[in-house]
Amino acid sequence: MGPAAGRARAIVLTLQAGSSSAPVRITWAEGKQVLLLYKSPGALTPLGDWLSKGHQAQETSLSIQGKNVLAFCGIAHPENFRASVASLHPARLEVVAYRDHHPYSIREQERLKARARDSAAVLVTTEKDAVKLDPGSIGTDCLVLELKLEQSRPGTLESLVHELLAGSDEKTCQALQDKTSSNTKGDI
């Protein structure tokens, strides 16, 4: 077990929805609480709307069922993104996978937009990639596939956070509250 895992009070694993329901045993997590989160495709939202609503989950979703789709991503496991998009039943799916954390140039975005237009396809990307895009280059109609997360045992994550905060000093609790309310990224 590495140093970070040794200090952890709990281990959170994210799995594809529909994964085996067999108990997950992680030998290096002995004595730790293990929380399983299952991810599945959520809403498909036009980039322009997604950006204007502050990256918030949308109430309504568009459909790509029966449409040609050009999906693109720069994530560690593009095969998971492919599976998520395929589960939405497009007529034809082409995926362009860049390396993880890919910085999209204006030129690349314009090429993706032209490629989708030329093949009468809808552009679809991940939330992680959407924050790196220029709506003027890729187009505001590029769809962002949001992910839904479901806990294996609802309420477990919340109780774990409460447990951690109960053992924290006032300064740590205030820092967490400030970080959460300001909606900034980073470590506390």
PDB file of C-alpha atoms in Angstrom:
ATOM      1  CA  MET A   1       0.000   0.000   0.000  1.00  0.00           C
ATOM      2  CA  GLY A   2       1.370   3.434  -0.926  1.00  0.00           C
ATOM      3  CA  PRO A   3       1.739   6.284   1.573  1.00  0.00           C
ATOM      4  CA  ALA A   4      -1.445   8.090   0.448  1.00  0.00           C
ATOM      5  CA  ALA A   5      -3.561   4.934   0.652  1.00  0.00           C
ATOM      6  CA  GLY A   6      -2.104   4.246   4.076  1.00  0.00           C
ATOM      7  CA  ARG A   7      -3.332   7.619   5.363  1.00  0.00           C
ATOM      8  CA  ALA A   8      -6.766   7.311   3.748  1.00  0.00           C
ATOM      9  CA  ARG A   9      -9.808   6.573   5.900  1.00  0.00           C
ATOM     10  CA  ALA A  10     -11.791   5.342   2.916  1.00  0.00           C
ATOM     11  CA  ILE A  11     -11.285   4.264  -0.672  1.00  0.00           C
ATOM     12  CA  VAL A  12     -13.675   5.471  -3.390  1.00  0.00           C
ATOM     13  CA  LEU A  13     -13.788   3.422  -6.592  1.00  0.00           C
ATOM     14  CA  THR A  14     -15.585   4.568  -9.716  1.00  0.00           C
ATOM     15  CA  LEU A  15     -16.910   1.803 -11.971  1.00  0.00           C
ATOM     16  CA  GLN A  16     -19.016   1.700 -15.114  1.00  0.00           C
ATOM     17  CA  ALA A  17     -22.710   1.137 -14.382  1.00  0.00           C
ATOM     18  CA  GLY A  18     -23.626  -2.428 -15.219  1.00  0.00           C
ATOM     19  CA  SER A  19     -20.292  -3.729 -13.965  1.00  0.00           C
ATOM     20  CA  SER A  20     -20.371  -7.006 -12.124  1.00  0.00           C
ATOM     21  CA  SER A  21     -22.348  -6.821  -8.905  1.00  0.00           C
ATOM     22  CA  ALA A  22     -19.942  -9.274  -7.293  1.00  0.00           C
ATOM     23  CA  PRO A  23     -18.291  -7.907  -4.147  1.00  0.00           C
ATOM     24  CA  VAL A  24     -15.122  -5.987  -4.893  1.00  0.00           C
ATOM     25  CA  ARG A  25     -12.172  -7.057  -2.753  1.00  0.00           C
ATOM     26  CA  ILE A  26      -9.166  -4.812  -2.678  1.00  0.00           C
ATOM     27  CA  THR A  27      -6.388  -6.383  -0.680  1.00  0.00           C
ATOM     28  CA  TRP A  28      -4.480  -3.127  -0.228  1.00  0.00           C
ATOM     29  CA  ALA A  29      -7.620  -1.504   1.254  1.00  0.00           C
ATOM     30  CA  GLU A  30      -7.916  -3.880   4.226  1.00  0.00           C
ATOM     31  CA  GLY A  31      -9.400  -2.062   7.199  1.00  0.00           C
ATOM     32  CA  LYS A  32     -10.621   0.834   5.033  1.00  0.00           C
ATOM     33  CA  GLN A  33     -14.194   1.669   4.159  1.00  0.00           C
ATOM     34  CA  VAL A  34     -14.690   1.086   0.408  1.00  0.00           C
ATOM     35  CA  LEU A  35     -17.331   3.104  -1.415  1.00  0.00           C
ATOM     36  CA  LEU A  36     -18.310   2.124  -4.943  1.00  0.00           C
ATOM     37  CA  LEU A  37     -19.627   4.793  -7.304  1.00  0.00           C
ATOM     38  CA  TYR A  38     -21.223   3.649 -10.549  1.00  0.00           C
ATOM     39  CA  LYS A  39     -21.077   6.060 -13.469  1.00  0.00           C
ATOM     40  CA  SER A  40     -23.515   6.128 -16.353  1.00  0.00           C
ATOM     41  CA  PRO A  41     -24.354   8.586 -19.129  1.00  0.00           C
ATOM     42  CA  GLY A  42     -26.339  11.597 -17.973  1.00  0.00           C
ATOM     43  CA  ALA A  43     -27.656  14.569 -19.901  1.00  0.00           C
ATOM     44  CA  LEU A  44     -26.413  15.643 -23.320  1.00  0.00           C
ATOM     45  CA  THR A  45     -26.269  19.442 -23.281  1.00  0.00           C
ATOM     46  CA  PRO A  46     -25.148  21.892 -25.985  1.00  0.00           C
ATOM     47  CA  LEU A  47     -21.794  23.427 -25.038  1.00  0.00           C
ATOM     48  CA  GLY A  48     -23.196  26.968 -25.104  1.00  0.00           C
ATOM     49  CA  ASP A  49     -25.945  26.080 -22.605  1.00  0.00           C
ATOM     50  CA  TRP A  50     -23.598  24.022 -20.450  1.00  0.00           C
ATOM     51  CA  LEU A  51     -21.115  26.888 -20.185  1.00  0.00           C
ATOM     52  CA  SER A  52     -23.775  29.548 -19.560  1.00  0.00           C
ATOM     53  CA  LYS A  53     -25.303  27.518 -16.709  1.00  0.00           C
ATOM     54  CA  GLY A  54     -22.002  27.222 -14.865  1.00  0.00           C
ATOM     55  CA  HIS A  55     -21.362  23.558 -15.710  1.00  0.00           C
ATOM     56  CA  GLN A  56     -24.430  22.502 -13.750  1.00  0.00           C
ATOM     57  CA  ALA A  57     -26.314  19.289 -14.447  1.00  0.00           C
ATOM     58  CA  GLN A  58     -29.183  19.897 -16.820  1.00  0.00           C
ATOM     59  CA  GLU A  59     -32.811  18.981 -16.302  1.00  0.00           C
ATOM     60  CA  THR A  60     -33.410  18.172 -19.958  1.00  0.00           C
ATOM     61  CA  SER A  61     -31.259  16.208 -22.340  1.00  0.00           C
ATOM     62  CA  LEU A  62     -30.939  15.952 -26.090  1.00  0.00           C
ATOM     63  CA  SER A  63     -30.821  12.615 -27.868  1.00  0.00           C
ATOM     64  CA  ILE A  64     -28.268  11.227 -30.314  1.00  0.00           C
ATOM     65  CA  GLN A  65     -30.222   8.046 -30.971  1.00  0.00           C
ATOM     66  CA  GLY A  66     -30.186   7.282 -34.695  1.00  0.00           C
ATOM     67  CA  LYS A  67     -27.764  10.146 -35.491  1.00  0.00           C
ATOM     68  CA  ASN A  68     -24.217  10.110 -36.783  1.00  0.00           C
ATOM     69  CA  VAL A  69     -21.831  11.061 -33.970  1.00  0.00           C
ATOM     70  CA  LEU A  70     -18.246  12.277 -33.954  1.00  0.00           C
ATOM     71  CA  ALA A  71     -17.155  11.991 -30.331  1.00  0.00           C
ATOM     72  CA  PHE A  72     -13.826  13.273 -29.069  1.00  0.00           C
ATOM     73  CA  CYS A  73     -11.991  13.169 -25.769  1.00  0.00           C
ATOM     74  CA  GLY A  74      -8.647  13.587 -24.065  1.00  0.00           C
ATOM     75  CA  ILE A  75      -9.086  11.252 -21.109  1.00  0.00           C
ATOM     76  CA  ALA A  76      -7.155   8.329 -19.643  1.00  0.00           C
ATOM     77  CA  HIS A  77      -9.676   5.670 -20.703  1.00  0.00           C
ATOM     78  CA  PRO A  78     -11.348   6.707 -23.960  1.00  0.00           C
ATOM     79  CA  GLU A  79     -12.893   3.235 -24.270  1.00  0.00           C
ATOM     80  CA  ASN A  80     -15.180   4.096 -21.337  1.00  0.00           C
ATOM     81  CA  PHE A  81     -16.313   7.274 -23.105  1.00  0.00           C
ATOM     82  CA  ARG A  82     -16.893   5.269 -26.303  1.00  0.00           C
ATOM     83  CA  ALA A  83     -19.037   2.770 -24.368  1.00  0.00           C
ATOM     84  CA  SER A  84     -21.051   5.579 -22.742  1.00  0.00           C
ATOM     85  CA  VAL A  85     -21.756   7.264 -26.084  1.00  0.00           C
ATOM     86  CA  ALA A  86     -22.515   3.926 -27.793  1.00  0.00           C
ATOM     87  CA  SER A  87     -25.064   3.133 -25.070  1.00  0.00           C
ATOM     88  CA  LEU A  88     -27.081   6.128 -26.351  1.00  0.00           C
ATOM     89  CA  HIS A  89     -27.606   4.291 -29.679  1.00  0.00           C
ATOM     90  CA  PRO A  90     -26.181   6.557 -32.374  1.00  0.00           C
ATOM     91  CA  ALA A  91     -26.586   5.383 -35.989  1.00  0.00           C
ATOM     92  CA  ARG A  92     -22.817   5.654 -36.517  1.00  0.00           C
ATOM     93  CA  LEU A  93     -20.112   6.439 -33.977  1.00  0.00           C
ATOM     94  CA  GLU A  94     -16.602   7.632 -34.649  1.00  0.00           C
ATOM     95  CA  VAL A  95     -14.349   8.485 -31.707  1.00  0.00           C
ATOM     96  CA  VAL A  96     -11.256  10.668 -31.869  1.00  0.00           C
ATOM     97  CA  ALA A  97      -9.158   9.946 -28.774  1.00  0.00           C
ATOM     98  CA  TYR A  98      -6.376  12.299 -27.757  1.00  0.00           C
ATOM     99  CA  ARG A  99      -3.968  11.635 -24.910  1.00  0.00           C
ATOM    100  CA  ASP A 100      -5.120  12.434 -21.371  1.00  0.00           C
ATOM    101  CA  HIS A 101      -5.298  16.168 -20.502  1.00  0.00           C
ATOM    102  CA  HIS A 102      -5.017  17.192 -24.155  1.00  0.00           C
ATOM    103  CA  PRO A 103      -5.000  20.986 -24.683  1.00  0.00           C
ATOM    104  CA  TYR A 104      -7.223  21.687 -27.711  1.00  0.00           C
ATOM    105  CA  SER A 105      -5.878  24.285 -30.109  1.00  0.00           C
ATOM    106  CA  ILE A 106      -8.251  26.562 -32.010  1.00  0.00           C
ATOM    107  CA  ARG A 107      -7.153  24.857 -35.213  1.00  0.00           C
ATOM    108  CA  GLU A 108      -7.960  21.361 -33.858  1.00  0.00           C
ATOM    109  CA  GLN A 109     -11.391  22.521 -32.741  1.00  0.00           C
ATOM    110  CA  GLU A 110     -12.121  24.020 -36.157  1.00  0.00           C
ATOM    111  CA  ARG A 111     -10.999  20.761 -37.819  1.00  0.00           C
ATOM    112  CA  LEU A 112     -13.276  18.675 -35.575  1.00  0.00           C
ATOM    113  CA  LYS A 113     -16.194  20.998 -36.358  1.00  0.00           C
ATOM    114  CA  ALA A 114     -15.521  20.763 -40.123  1.00  0.00           C
ATOM    115  CA  ARG A 115     -15.116  16.977 -39.960  1.00  0.00           C
ATOM    116  CA  ALA A 116     -18.467  16.650 -38.167  1.00  0.00           C
ATOM    117  CA  ARG A 117     -20.146  18.981 -40.661  1.00  0.00           C
ATOM    118  CA  ASP A 118     -18.705  17.077 -43.650  1.00  0.00           C
ATOM    119  CA  SER A 119     -19.973  13.743 -42.307  1.00  0.00           C
ATOM    120  CA  ALA A 120     -23.336  15.145 -41.103  1.00  0.00           C
ATOM    121  CA  ALA A 121     -22.410  14.175 -37.538  1.00  0.00           C
ATOM    122  CA  VAL A 122     -23.142  15.606 -34.134  1.00  0.00           C
ATOM    123  CA  LEU A 123     -20.079  16.483 -32.034  1.00  0.00           C
ATOM    124  CA  VAL A 124     -20.026  14.988 -28.515  1.00  0.00           C
ATOM    125  CA  THR A 125     -17.376  15.422 -25.817  1.00  0.00           C
ATOM    126  CA  THR A 126     -16.799  14.936 -22.090  1.00  0.00           C
ATOM    127  CA  GLU A 127     -17.253  17.491 -19.312  1.00  0.00           C
ATOM    128  CA  LYS A 128     -13.508  17.300 -18.667  1.00  0.00           C
ATOM    129  CA  ASP A 129     -12.815  18.297 -22.263  1.00  0.00           C
ATOM    130  CA  ALA A 130     -15.637  20.850 -22.549  1.00  0.00           C
ATOM    131  CA  VAL A 131     -13.949  23.251 -20.130  1.00  0.00           C
ATOM    132  CA  LYS A 132     -10.986  23.471 -22.530  1.00  0.00           C
ATOM    133  CA  LEU A 133     -13.031  24.343 -25.620  1.00  0.00           C
ATOM    134  CA  ASP A 134     -13.665  27.667 -27.312  1.00  0.00           C
ATOM    135  CA  PRO A 135     -17.365  27.835 -28.264  1.00  0.00           C
ATOM    136  CA  GLY A 136     -16.492  30.184 -31.125  1.00  0.00           C
ATOM    137  CA  SER A 137     -14.209  27.560 -32.673  1.00  0.00           C
ATOM    138  CA  ILE A 138     -15.905  24.234 -31.909  1.00  0.00           C
ATOM    139  CA  GLY A 139     -19.450  25.627 -31.989  1.00  0.00           C
ATOM    140  CA  THR A 140     -21.980  26.095 -29.213  1.00  0.00           C
ATOM    141  CA  ASP A 141     -23.962  23.097 -30.490  1.00  0.00           C
ATOM    142  CA  CYS A 142     -21.177  20.612 -29.624  1.00  0.00           C
ATOM    143  CA  LEU A 143     -22.824  18.317 -27.063  1.00  0.00           C
ATOM    144  CA  VAL A 144     -21.378  17.734 -23.599  1.00  0.00           C
ATOM    145  CA  LEU A 145     -22.049  14.285 -22.129  1.00  0.00           C
ATOM    146  CA  GLU A 146     -22.521  14.628 -18.402  1.00  0.00           C
ATOM    147  CA  LEU A 147     -22.002  11.668 -16.103  1.00  0.00           C
ATOM    148  CA  LYS A 148     -24.342  10.442 -13.392  1.00  0.00           C
ATOM    149  CA  LEU A 149     -22.854   8.836 -10.299  1.00  0.00           C
ATOM    150  CA  GLU A 150     -24.775   6.442  -8.076  1.00  0.00           C
ATOM    151  CA  GLN A 151     -23.487   5.178  -4.766  1.00  0.00           C
ATOM    152  CA  SER A 152     -23.513   1.457  -4.091  1.00  0.00           C
ATOM    153  CA  ARG A 153     -24.888   2.301  -0.648  1.00  0.00           C
ATOM    154  CA  PRO A 154     -26.769   5.638  -0.758  1.00  0.00           C
ATOM    155  CA  GLY A 155     -25.860   8.002   2.065  1.00  0.00           C
ATOM    156  CA  THR A 156     -22.430   6.448   2.645  1.00  0.00           C
ATOM    157  CA  LEU A 157     -20.471   9.288   1.056  1.00  0.00           C
ATOM    158  CA  GLU A 158     -22.370  11.903   3.041  1.00  0.00           C
ATOM    159  CA  SER A 159     -21.863  10.066   6.337  1.00  0.00           C
ATOM    160  CA  LEU A 160     -18.161   9.655   5.558  1.00  0.00           C
ATOM    161  CA  VAL A 161     -17.792  13.404   4.936  1.00  0.00           C
ATOM    162  CA  HIS A 162     -19.646  14.183   8.190  1.00  0.00           C
ATOM    163  CA  GLU A 163     -17.387  11.728  10.052  1.00  0.00           C
ATOM    164  CA  LEU A 164     -14.272  13.349   8.605  1.00  0.00           C
ATOM    165  CA  LEU A 165     -15.485  16.847   9.422  1.00  0.00           C
ATOM    166  CA  ALA A 166     -16.432  15.861  12.973  1.00  0.00           C
ATOM    167  CA  GLY A 167     -12.811  14.939  13.610  1.00  0.00           C
ATOM    168  CA  SER A 168     -11.468  18.138  12.048  1.00  0.00           C
ATOM    169  CA  ASP A 169     -10.478  21.271  13.825  1.00  0.00           C
ATOM    170  CA  GLU A 170     -12.372  24.540  13.322  1.00  0.00           C
ATOM    171  CA  LYS A 171      -9.744  25.959  10.932  1.00  0.00           C
ATOM    172  CA  THR A 172     -10.035  22.947   8.587  1.00  0.00           C
ATOM    173  CA  CYS A 173     -13.849  23.083   8.648  1.00  0.00           C
ATOM    174  CA  GLN A 174     -13.773  26.819   7.831  1.00  0.00           C
ATOM    175  CA  ALA A 175     -11.307  26.238   4.971  1.00  0.00           C
ATOM    176  CA  LEU A 176     -13.560  23.512   3.549  1.00  0.00           C
ATOM    177  CA  GLN A 177     -16.627  25.724   3.854  1.00  0.00           C
ATOM    178  CA  ASP A 178     -14.813  28.646   2.162  1.00  0.00           C
ATOM    179  CA  LYS A 179     -13.555  26.372  -0.622  1.00  0.00           C
ATOM    180  CA  THR A 180     -17.009  24.909  -1.227  1.00  0.00           C
ATOM    181  CA  SER A 181     -18.854  28.230  -1.179  1.00  0.00           C
ATOM    182  CA  SER A 182     -16.406  29.953  -3.526  1.00  0.00           C
ATOM    183  CA  ASN A 183     -16.607  27.062  -6.019  1.00  0.00           C
ATOM    184  CA  THR A 184     -12.866  27.116  -6.674  1.00  0.00           C
ATOM    185  CA  LYS A 185     -10.663  24.169  -7.447  1.00  0.00           C
ATOM    186  CA  GLY A 186      -7.656  23.017  -5.528  1.00  0.00           C
ATOM    187  CA  ASP A 187      -6.566  21.191  -2.444  1.00  0.00           C
ATOM    188  CA  ILE A 188      -7.390  22.269   1.066  1.00  0.00           C
TER     189      ILE A 188
END
